[in-house]
Short mmCIF file of C-alpha atoms and ligand atoms in Angstrom, two decimals:
data_model
loop_
_atom_site.label_atom_id
_atom_site.label_comp_id
_atom_site.label_asym_id
_atom_site.label_seq_id
_atom_site.Cartn_x
_atom_site.Cartn_y
_atom_site.Cartn_z
CA UNK A 1 135.86 113.08 72.43
CA UNK A 2 136.85 115.85 73.10
CA UNK A 3 140.97 116.36 73.40
CA UNK A 4 140.96 117.20 76.61
CA UNK A 5 139.61 114.06 77.39
CA UNK A 6 141.50 112.42 75.76
CA UNK A 7 144.24 114.05 77.13
CA UNK A 8 142.69 112.59 80.94
CA UNK A 9 142.78 109.58 79.31
CA UNK A 10 146.15 109.01 78.50
CA UNK A 11 147.69 110.36 81.37
CA UNK A 12 145.59 107.69 83.61
CA UNK A 13 146.41 105.91 81.69
CA UNK A 14 150.36 105.90 81.52
CA UNK A 15 149.90 106.66 85.04
CA UNK A 16 148.40 103.45 85.35
CA UNK A 17 151.17 100.93 83.31
CA UNK A 18 154.12 102.97 85.87
CA UNK A 19 152.83 102.03 88.47
CA UNK A 20 152.14 98.44 87.72
CA UNK A 21 155.45 98.41 86.13
CA UNK A 22 156.21 99.78 89.69
CA UNK A 23 154.73 96.67 91.58
CA UNK A 24 154.35 94.38 88.76
CA UNK A 25 150.42 93.80 90.35
CA UNK A 26 147.71 94.09 89.28
CA UNK A 27 145.96 97.64 90.78
CA UNK A 28 142.59 95.25 92.79
CA UNK A 29 143.40 91.73 93.21
CA UNK A 30 140.35 90.49 91.07
CA UNK A 31 137.43 91.65 88.01
CA UNK A 32 134.63 89.45 88.15
CA UNK A 33 132.56 89.91 85.08
CA UNK A 34 128.53 89.29 84.56
CA UNK A 35 126.34 89.95 81.76
CA UNK A 36 124.78 89.25 77.98
CA UNK A 37 127.12 88.71 74.90
CA UNK A 38 128.34 92.20 74.49
CA UNK A 39 131.24 90.16 77.26
CA UNK A 40 131.04 86.99 77.31
CA UNK A 41 134.54 85.48 77.10
CA UNK A 42 133.04 81.55 76.15
CA UNK A 43 130.63 80.62 78.62
CA UNK A 44 128.49 79.59 75.93
CA UNK A 45 130.96 77.19 74.34
CA UNK A 46 129.86 74.38 76.69
CA UNK A 47 125.40 75.24 76.49
CA UNK A 48 123.36 73.66 74.75
CA UNK A 49 122.22 76.69 72.49
CA UNK A 50 123.05 78.38 68.88
CA UNK A 51 124.21 81.85 71.02
CA UNK A 52 127.59 81.10 70.52
CA UNK A 53 130.58 82.63 68.95
CA UNK A 54 133.30 79.53 69.15
CA UNK A 55 133.96 79.35 64.99
CA UNK A 56 135.82 81.15 62.11
CA UNK A 57 134.96 84.37 61.66
CA UNK A 58 134.58 84.94 65.53
CA UNK A 59 138.19 85.45 66.54
CA UNK A 60 140.00 86.39 63.60
CA UNK A 61 141.79 89.31 65.37
CA UNK A 62 142.31 87.62 68.55
CA UNK A 63 145.45 86.10 70.42
CA UNK A 64 146.63 82.93 67.74
CA UNK A 65 143.28 83.82 65.87
CA UNK A 66 141.14 81.69 68.20
CA UNK A 67 137.13 82.32 68.28
CA UNK A 68 137.49 81.64 72.04
CA UNK A 69 133.38 82.56 72.18
CA UNK A 70 133.98 86.07 72.25
CA UNK A 71 131.59 87.73 69.85
CA UNK A 72 133.72 89.66 68.74
CA UNK A 73 136.61 89.99 65.48
CA UNK A 74 138.56 90.42 69.03
CA UNK A 75 139.28 91.46 72.18
CA UNK A 76 136.34 92.28 74.46
CA UNK A 77 135.86 95.85 76.32
CA UNK A 78 136.27 93.91 79.66
CA UNK A 79 139.88 92.62 77.75
CA UNK A 80 141.55 95.58 77.60
CA UNK A 81 140.15 96.50 80.92
CA UNK A 82 141.52 93.26 82.12
CA UNK A 83 144.90 94.87 80.64
CA UNK A 84 145.01 98.37 81.69
CA UNK A 85 144.12 97.04 85.81
CA UNK A 86 147.65 95.14 85.49
CA UNK A 87 146.10 91.50 84.19
CA UNK A 88 148.43 89.68 82.68
CA UNK A 89 145.78 86.84 81.88
CA UNK A 90 142.23 87.05 80.95
CA UNK A 91 139.49 86.21 83.48
CA UNK A 92 138.46 82.80 81.91
CA UNK A 93 134.55 81.87 81.13
CA UNK A 94 133.96 79.90 84.24
CA UNK A 95 132.53 77.34 83.03
CA UNK A 96 135.16 76.52 80.85
CA UNK A 97 135.65 73.02 81.80
CA UNK A 98 139.82 73.49 82.00
CA UNK A 99 138.77 75.89 84.88
CA UNK A 100 139.16 75.58 88.48
CA UNK A 101 141.13 75.86 91.35
CA UNK A 102 144.54 78.74 91.55
CA UNK A 103 143.13 80.34 87.94
CA UNK A 104 140.05 81.77 89.50
CA UNK A 105 142.60 83.31 91.98
CA UNK A 106 142.10 86.50 89.55
CA UNK A 107 138.91 86.45 88.87
CA UNK A 108 136.60 84.88 86.86
CA UNK A 109 133.33 85.89 83.72
CA UNK A 110 129.91 84.25 84.33
CA UNK A 111 128.25 86.86 81.57
CA UNK A 112 126.21 83.80 79.30
CA UNK A 113 124.97 85.25 75.39
CA UNK A 114 121.42 85.82 75.00
CA UNK A 115 120.65 86.81 78.53
CA UNK A 116 120.57 90.18 78.55
CA UNK A 117 118.41 92.77 76.98
CA UNK A 118 121.83 93.31 74.51
CA UNK A 119 119.85 90.66 73.00
CA UNK A 120 116.85 91.02 72.33
CA UNK A 121 116.47 87.87 69.87
CA UNK A 122 113.55 85.66 71.42
CA UNK A 123 114.71 85.10 75.11
CA UNK A 124 116.69 81.53 74.69
CA UNK A 125 116.51 78.90 76.46
CA UNK A 126 119.60 76.55 78.04
CA UNK A 127 121.95 80.01 78.31
CA UNK A 128 123.29 81.22 81.77
CA UNK A 129 120.56 84.60 82.98
CA UNK A 130 121.84 86.58 85.57
CA UNK A 131 120.50 85.03 89.40
CA UNK A 132 122.27 81.75 88.37
CA UNK A 133 125.83 83.75 87.23
CA UNK A 134 125.09 84.91 90.23
CA UNK A 135 125.13 81.32 91.88
CA UNK A 136 127.60 80.00 89.93
CA UNK A 137 130.19 83.15 91.44
CA UNK A 138 128.86 81.91 94.90
CA UNK A 139 130.20 78.78 94.25
CA UNK A 140 133.28 80.60 93.14
CA UNK A 141 133.39 82.14 96.77
CA UNK A 142 133.41 78.83 98.00
CA UNK A 143 136.12 77.59 95.62
CA UNK A 144 138.12 80.65 96.64
CA UNK A 145 137.85 79.75 100.56
CA UNK A 146 138.38 76.48 99.84
CA UNK A 147 141.96 77.98 98.01
CA UNK A 148 142.91 80.51 100.05
CA UNK A 149 141.55 80.68 103.31
CA UNK A 150 138.54 82.26 103.93
CA UNK A 151 140.93 86.10 105.57
CA UNK A 152 142.32 85.53 101.54
CA UNK A 153 138.97 84.84 100.27
CA UNK A 154 137.78 87.89 102.08
CA UNK A 155 139.58 90.53 100.28
CA UNK A 156 139.31 89.70 97.64
CA UNK A 157 135.93 89.38 97.20
CA UNK A 158 135.97 93.40 98.59
CA UNK A 159 138.11 94.40 97.06
CA UNK A 160 137.62 93.18 93.25
CA UNK A 161 135.49 95.39 90.48
CA UNK A 162 132.43 93.54 89.52
CA UNK A 163 131.81 94.45 85.47
CA UNK A 164 128.06 93.65 85.44
CA UNK A 165 125.17 95.34 83.08
CA UNK A 166 122.22 94.52 84.36
CA UNK A 167 121.50 97.28 87.05
CA UNK A 168 119.15 95.77 89.44
CA UNK A 169 121.55 92.64 90.61
CA UNK A 170 123.97 95.61 91.95
CA UNK A 171 122.44 94.99 95.22
CA UNK A 172 122.62 91.16 95.61
CA UNK A 173 126.39 91.58 94.63
CA UNK A 174 126.85 93.80 97.79
CA UNK A 175 124.92 91.02 100.13
CA UNK A 176 127.85 88.71 98.80
CA UNK A 177 130.40 90.74 99.56
CA UNK A 178 131.12 92.88 96.25
CA UNK A 179 132.05 96.68 97.42
CA UNK A 180 133.97 98.10 93.73
CA UNK A 181 130.94 97.82 90.66
CA UNK A 182 130.28 99.65 87.88
CA UNK A 183 127.57 99.42 86.36
CA UNK A 184 127.24 99.31 81.79
CA UNK A 185 124.42 101.04 81.37
CA UNK A 186 122.63 100.02 77.87
CA UNK A 187 124.14 101.12 74.18
CA UNK A 188 121.81 102.74 71.79
CA UNK A 189 120.13 99.92 70.49
CA UNK A 190 118.22 102.31 67.53
CA UNK A 191 122.05 101.80 66.40
CA UNK A 192 122.76 98.72 66.33
CA UNK A 193 122.81 97.50 62.58
CA UNK A 194 120.16 94.46 62.75
CA UNK A 195 118.00 96.88 64.11
CA UNK A 196 118.06 99.94 61.94
CA UNK A 197 117.74 96.74 58.84
CA UNK A 198 114.26 95.44 60.88
CA UNK A 199 112.44 99.19 62.34
CA UNK A 200 114.37 101.57 60.17
CA UNK A 201 112.40 103.05 58.68
CA UNK A 202 114.58 103.20 54.94
CA UNK A 203 116.62 105.81 56.10
CA UNK A 204 119.86 104.17 57.46
CA UNK A 205 119.44 106.32 60.89
CA UNK A 206 118.98 105.13 64.19
CA UNK A 207 115.80 103.90 65.21
CA UNK A 208 115.07 106.90 67.18
CA UNK A 209 112.24 105.57 69.64
CA UNK A 210 114.43 102.14 70.33
CA UNK A 211 117.40 104.84 71.36
CA UNK A 212 114.36 106.77 73.70
CA UNK A 213 113.82 103.45 75.21
CA UNK A 214 117.91 103.01 75.80
CA UNK A 215 117.83 107.00 77.48
CA UNK A 216 114.52 105.48 79.70
CA UNK A 217 116.71 103.00 80.83
CA UNK A 218 119.86 104.36 81.74
CA UNK A 219 117.78 107.76 83.59
CA UNK A 220 115.86 104.36 86.15
CA UNK A 221 119.79 103.09 85.84
CA UNK A 222 121.37 106.29 86.92
CA UNK A 223 118.39 106.85 89.55
CA UNK A 224 118.70 103.81 91.33
CA UNK A 225 122.33 103.71 91.92
CA UNK A 226 122.59 107.12 92.68
CA UNK A 227 119.88 106.21 95.45
CA UNK A 228 121.52 102.80 96.81
CA UNK A 229 124.94 105.28 96.61
CA UNK A 230 123.02 107.10 99.27
CA UNK A 231 121.61 103.88 101.18
CA UNK A 232 125.05 101.99 101.31
CA UNK A 233 127.68 104.30 102.49
CA UNK A 234 130.81 101.78 101.55
CA UNK A 235 129.85 100.74 98.78
CA UNK A 236 131.73 102.43 95.29
CA UNK A 237 129.35 102.07 92.80
CA UNK A 238 129.81 104.10 89.24
CA UNK A 239 127.57 103.61 85.91
CA UNK A 240 129.75 103.37 83.47
CA UNK A 241 127.88 104.81 80.37
CA UNK A 242 128.46 103.36 77.03
CA UNK A 243 125.20 104.92 75.46
CA UNK A 244 127.27 108.15 74.55
CA UNK A 245 130.79 107.15 73.41
CA UNK A 246 128.85 104.11 70.87
CA UNK A 247 126.83 107.77 69.75
CA UNK A 248 129.33 109.46 69.22
CA UNK A 249 130.64 107.44 67.06
CA UNK A 250 127.70 105.96 65.01
CA UNK A 251 126.81 109.42 65.06
CA UNK A 252 130.74 111.08 63.62
CA UNK A 253 132.88 108.59 62.60
CA UNK A 254 135.30 109.58 61.13
CA UNK A 255 136.83 111.87 64.41
CA UNK A 256 137.70 108.25 65.68
CA UNK A 257 139.14 106.79 62.48
CA UNK A 258 135.83 104.67 61.74
CA UNK A 259 134.51 105.07 58.11
CA UNK A 260 131.42 102.08 58.33
CA UNK A 261 128.69 102.86 60.79
CA UNK A 262 125.80 101.29 59.55
CA UNK A 263 126.27 97.78 58.40
CA UNK A 264 128.67 95.06 60.71
CA UNK A 265 131.65 93.70 58.88
CA UNK A 266 130.80 90.42 58.93
CA UNK A 267 128.59 88.46 56.06
CA UNK A 268 125.92 91.29 54.58
CA UNK A 269 126.54 92.88 57.76
CA UNK A 270 122.62 94.01 58.27
CA UNK A 271 121.37 90.82 60.18
CA UNK A 272 123.94 87.77 60.77
CA UNK A 273 125.27 88.08 63.92
CA UNK A 274 125.77 84.22 66.29
CA UNK A 275 125.56 81.61 64.19
CA UNK A 276 124.55 83.35 60.73
CA UNK A 277 128.23 85.29 61.56
CA UNK A 278 130.04 81.56 59.85
CA UNK A 279 132.70 81.25 57.23
CA UNK A 280 129.93 80.64 54.19
CA UNK A 281 128.66 83.74 55.30
CA UNK A 282 129.54 85.58 52.06
CA UNK A 283 130.66 89.68 51.12
CA UNK A 284 132.36 89.76 55.37
CA UNK A 285 134.59 93.09 54.92
CA UNK A 286 138.73 92.07 55.01
CA UNK A 287 139.69 94.46 57.31
CA UNK A 288 137.40 95.51 60.68
CA UNK A 289 139.66 98.26 62.18
CA UNK A 290 136.98 100.97 60.15
CA UNK A 291 133.86 99.86 61.22
CA UNK A 292 131.99 100.58 64.60
CA UNK A 293 130.01 97.40 64.45
CA UNK A 294 131.47 93.97 63.54
CA UNK A 295 128.49 91.61 63.28
CA UNK A 296 124.74 92.90 63.41
CA UNK A 297 124.68 93.27 66.94
CA UNK A 298 127.99 93.43 68.57
CA UNK A 299 130.66 96.08 67.89
CA UNK A 300 133.76 95.20 67.04
CA UNK A 301 137.85 95.44 68.34
CA UNK A 302 138.32 98.69 67.80
CA UNK A 303 134.65 100.08 68.90
CA UNK A 304 135.50 98.28 71.76
CA UNK A 305 138.78 99.81 72.84
CA UNK A 306 137.50 103.48 72.66
CA UNK A 307 134.59 101.68 74.94
CA UNK A 308 136.84 100.73 77.64
CA UNK A 309 138.53 103.97 77.70
CA UNK A 310 135.34 105.71 78.28
CA UNK A 311 135.25 102.40 80.75
CA UNK A 312 138.42 103.23 82.74
CA UNK A 313 138.54 106.77 82.78
CA UNK A 314 134.59 106.12 84.73
CA UNK A 315 136.66 103.34 86.58
CA UNK A 316 139.37 105.67 88.15
CA UNK A 317 136.62 105.91 91.60
CA UNK A 318 136.88 102.36 92.08
CA UNK A 319 140.39 102.14 91.98
CA UNK A 320 141.19 104.81 94.93
CA UNK A 321 140.64 103.21 98.07
C1 LIG B 401 134.79 76.65 58.28
O1 LIG B 401 135.07 77.00 59.81
C2 LIG B 401 135.24 75.69 59.58
C3 LIG B 401 135.46 75.69 61.61
O2 LIG B 401 134.28 76.29 62.23
C4 LIG B 401 136.46 74.98 59.35
O3 LIG B 401 135.80 73.62 59.48
C5 LIG B 401 136.07 75.45 57.87
O4 LIG B 401 137.63 74.98 57.16
C6 LIG B 401 136.70 76.07 57.54
N1 LIG B 401 136.56 77.06 56.13
C7 LIG B 401 137.18 77.73 55.78
C8 LIG B 401 136.82 78.30 54.27
O5 LIG B 401 137.79 78.58 56.04
C1 LIG B 402 112.86 110.83 70.55
O1 LIG B 402 112.88 111.78 72.37
C2 LIG B 402 113.19 112.42 72.13
C3 LIG B 402 113.70 113.63 73.41
O2 LIG B 402 112.77 113.70 74.01
C4 LIG B 402 112.01 113.82 71.24
O3 LIG B 402 111.82 114.55 71.02
C5 LIG B 402 111.52 112.47 70.26
O4 LIG B 402 109.78 112.48 69.81
C6 LIG B 402 111.42 110.75 70.62
N1 LIG B 402 111.20 109.85 69.42
C7 LIG B 402 110.24 108.98 69.49
C8 LIG B 402 110.39 108.54 68.10
O5 LIG B 402 109.45 108.85 70.79
C1 LIG B 403 123.91 108.44 83.86
O1 LIG B 403 124.75 109.28 84.56
C2 LIG B 403 125.88 109.68 83.55
C3 LIG B 403 127.42 109.93 84.67
O2 LIG B 403 126.52 110.65 85.23
C4 LIG B 403 125.56 110.22 82.32
O3 LIG B 403 127.01 110.21 81.31
C5 LIG B 403 124.35 109.90 81.48
O4 LIG B 403 124.47 110.87 80.12
C6 LIG B 403 123.68 109.70 82.59
N1 LIG B 403 122.58 109.21 81.72
C7 LIG B 403 121.03 109.39 81.55
C8 LIG B 403 120.70 108.99 80.69
O5 LIG B 403 120.78 109.94 82.39
C1 LIG B 404 143.74 96.81 58.75
O1 LIG B 404 143.86 98.36 58.89
C2 LIG B 404 145.12 98.76 59.75
C3 LIG B 404 144.85 100.17 59.01
O2 LIG B 404 144.31 100.38 58.86
C4 LIG B 404 146.12 98.01 59.51
O3 LIG B 404 146.46 98.57 60.94
C5 LIG B 404 146.30 96.11 60.36
O4 LIG B 404 147.05 96.00 60.65
C6 LIG B 404 144.50 95.58 58.70
N1 LIG B 404 144.43 94.32 59.75
C7 LIG B 404 144.43 93.55 59.41
C8 LIG B 404 144.58 91.81 60.22
O5 LIG B 404 145.19 93.62 57.89
#
């Protein structure tokens, strides 16, 4: 990331902090999150699936060193984003049994690991596919109406920010009242340690063919988003590009203070993820702060911070009224 864009981020973050301190309220009423393991904050904990992360060493750098179901050593990008927007607690995983009533007022997280393309491992049964996440969101809207009444609920729904990692669902969210939507692009899949292990040609480099697939998908995502903006004049829709920032980290790690890109911190870092990354995994690194990847698939907290900064800058148009 260049000097001028880091300066821009710093200025913007300062501005946000000042605004938050000034009125003590988040910049938007709520944040709703849909997607796969990159943004799942624990929905899979309650499902019959082995795609879970609610055991150590997941969460070892999180608040109270607690494994929450996040596929990370610490915070996800959405956690940093929630903080930047001024929320004092993270949007709860909707399927968390303690979640009901008033704690949905700041939004909720519907994401489920193994539901999307970040999780190329064969589609698992028993996780929450996208259409089902939207059904839960519909149920959540009904609960909001019960708690605060139809008019307040409708302003929460239209002023909230929606983060999704499935570009084909924008239109459905729009139909359900969403107006400020950020769609994340696909990561450079060919640079994920597990895919280099499986598909690489022993030269330890990103697999071009897989990255080309990501680029192809992302180009289409840009085009459909552009078309949607033209068709629906009152929508605010931005693409949160995570391809380039993550690729830059892998390509020039030392520019950002990283030293390990080829393996994740957990275990050998070449294959372990979900249940195979556990506290019996041999070789887990002592400190993940210089690792781009936490396990062989998922970014480390340090990487998530950088992705979040880039998303926040791209998301400025969503916040401006
Ligand atoms: C490993 O994690 C389990 C819980 O998943 C815990 O009961 C056990 O004590 C942990 N072992 C070590 C060596 O940390
Ligand atoms: C990936 O795309 C680049 C640029 O279009 C092209 O030069 C390269 O041959 C492609 N690689 C593969 C393996 O498809
Ligand atoms: C999609 O659009 C974003 C934002 O304009 C841009 O940064 C990115 O390079 C584009 N991606 C592709 C694959 O064209
Ligand atoms: C990891 O290392 C960084 C500096 O490299 C340090 O700031 C941080 O406190 C360390 N974390 C742990 C858990 O030791």
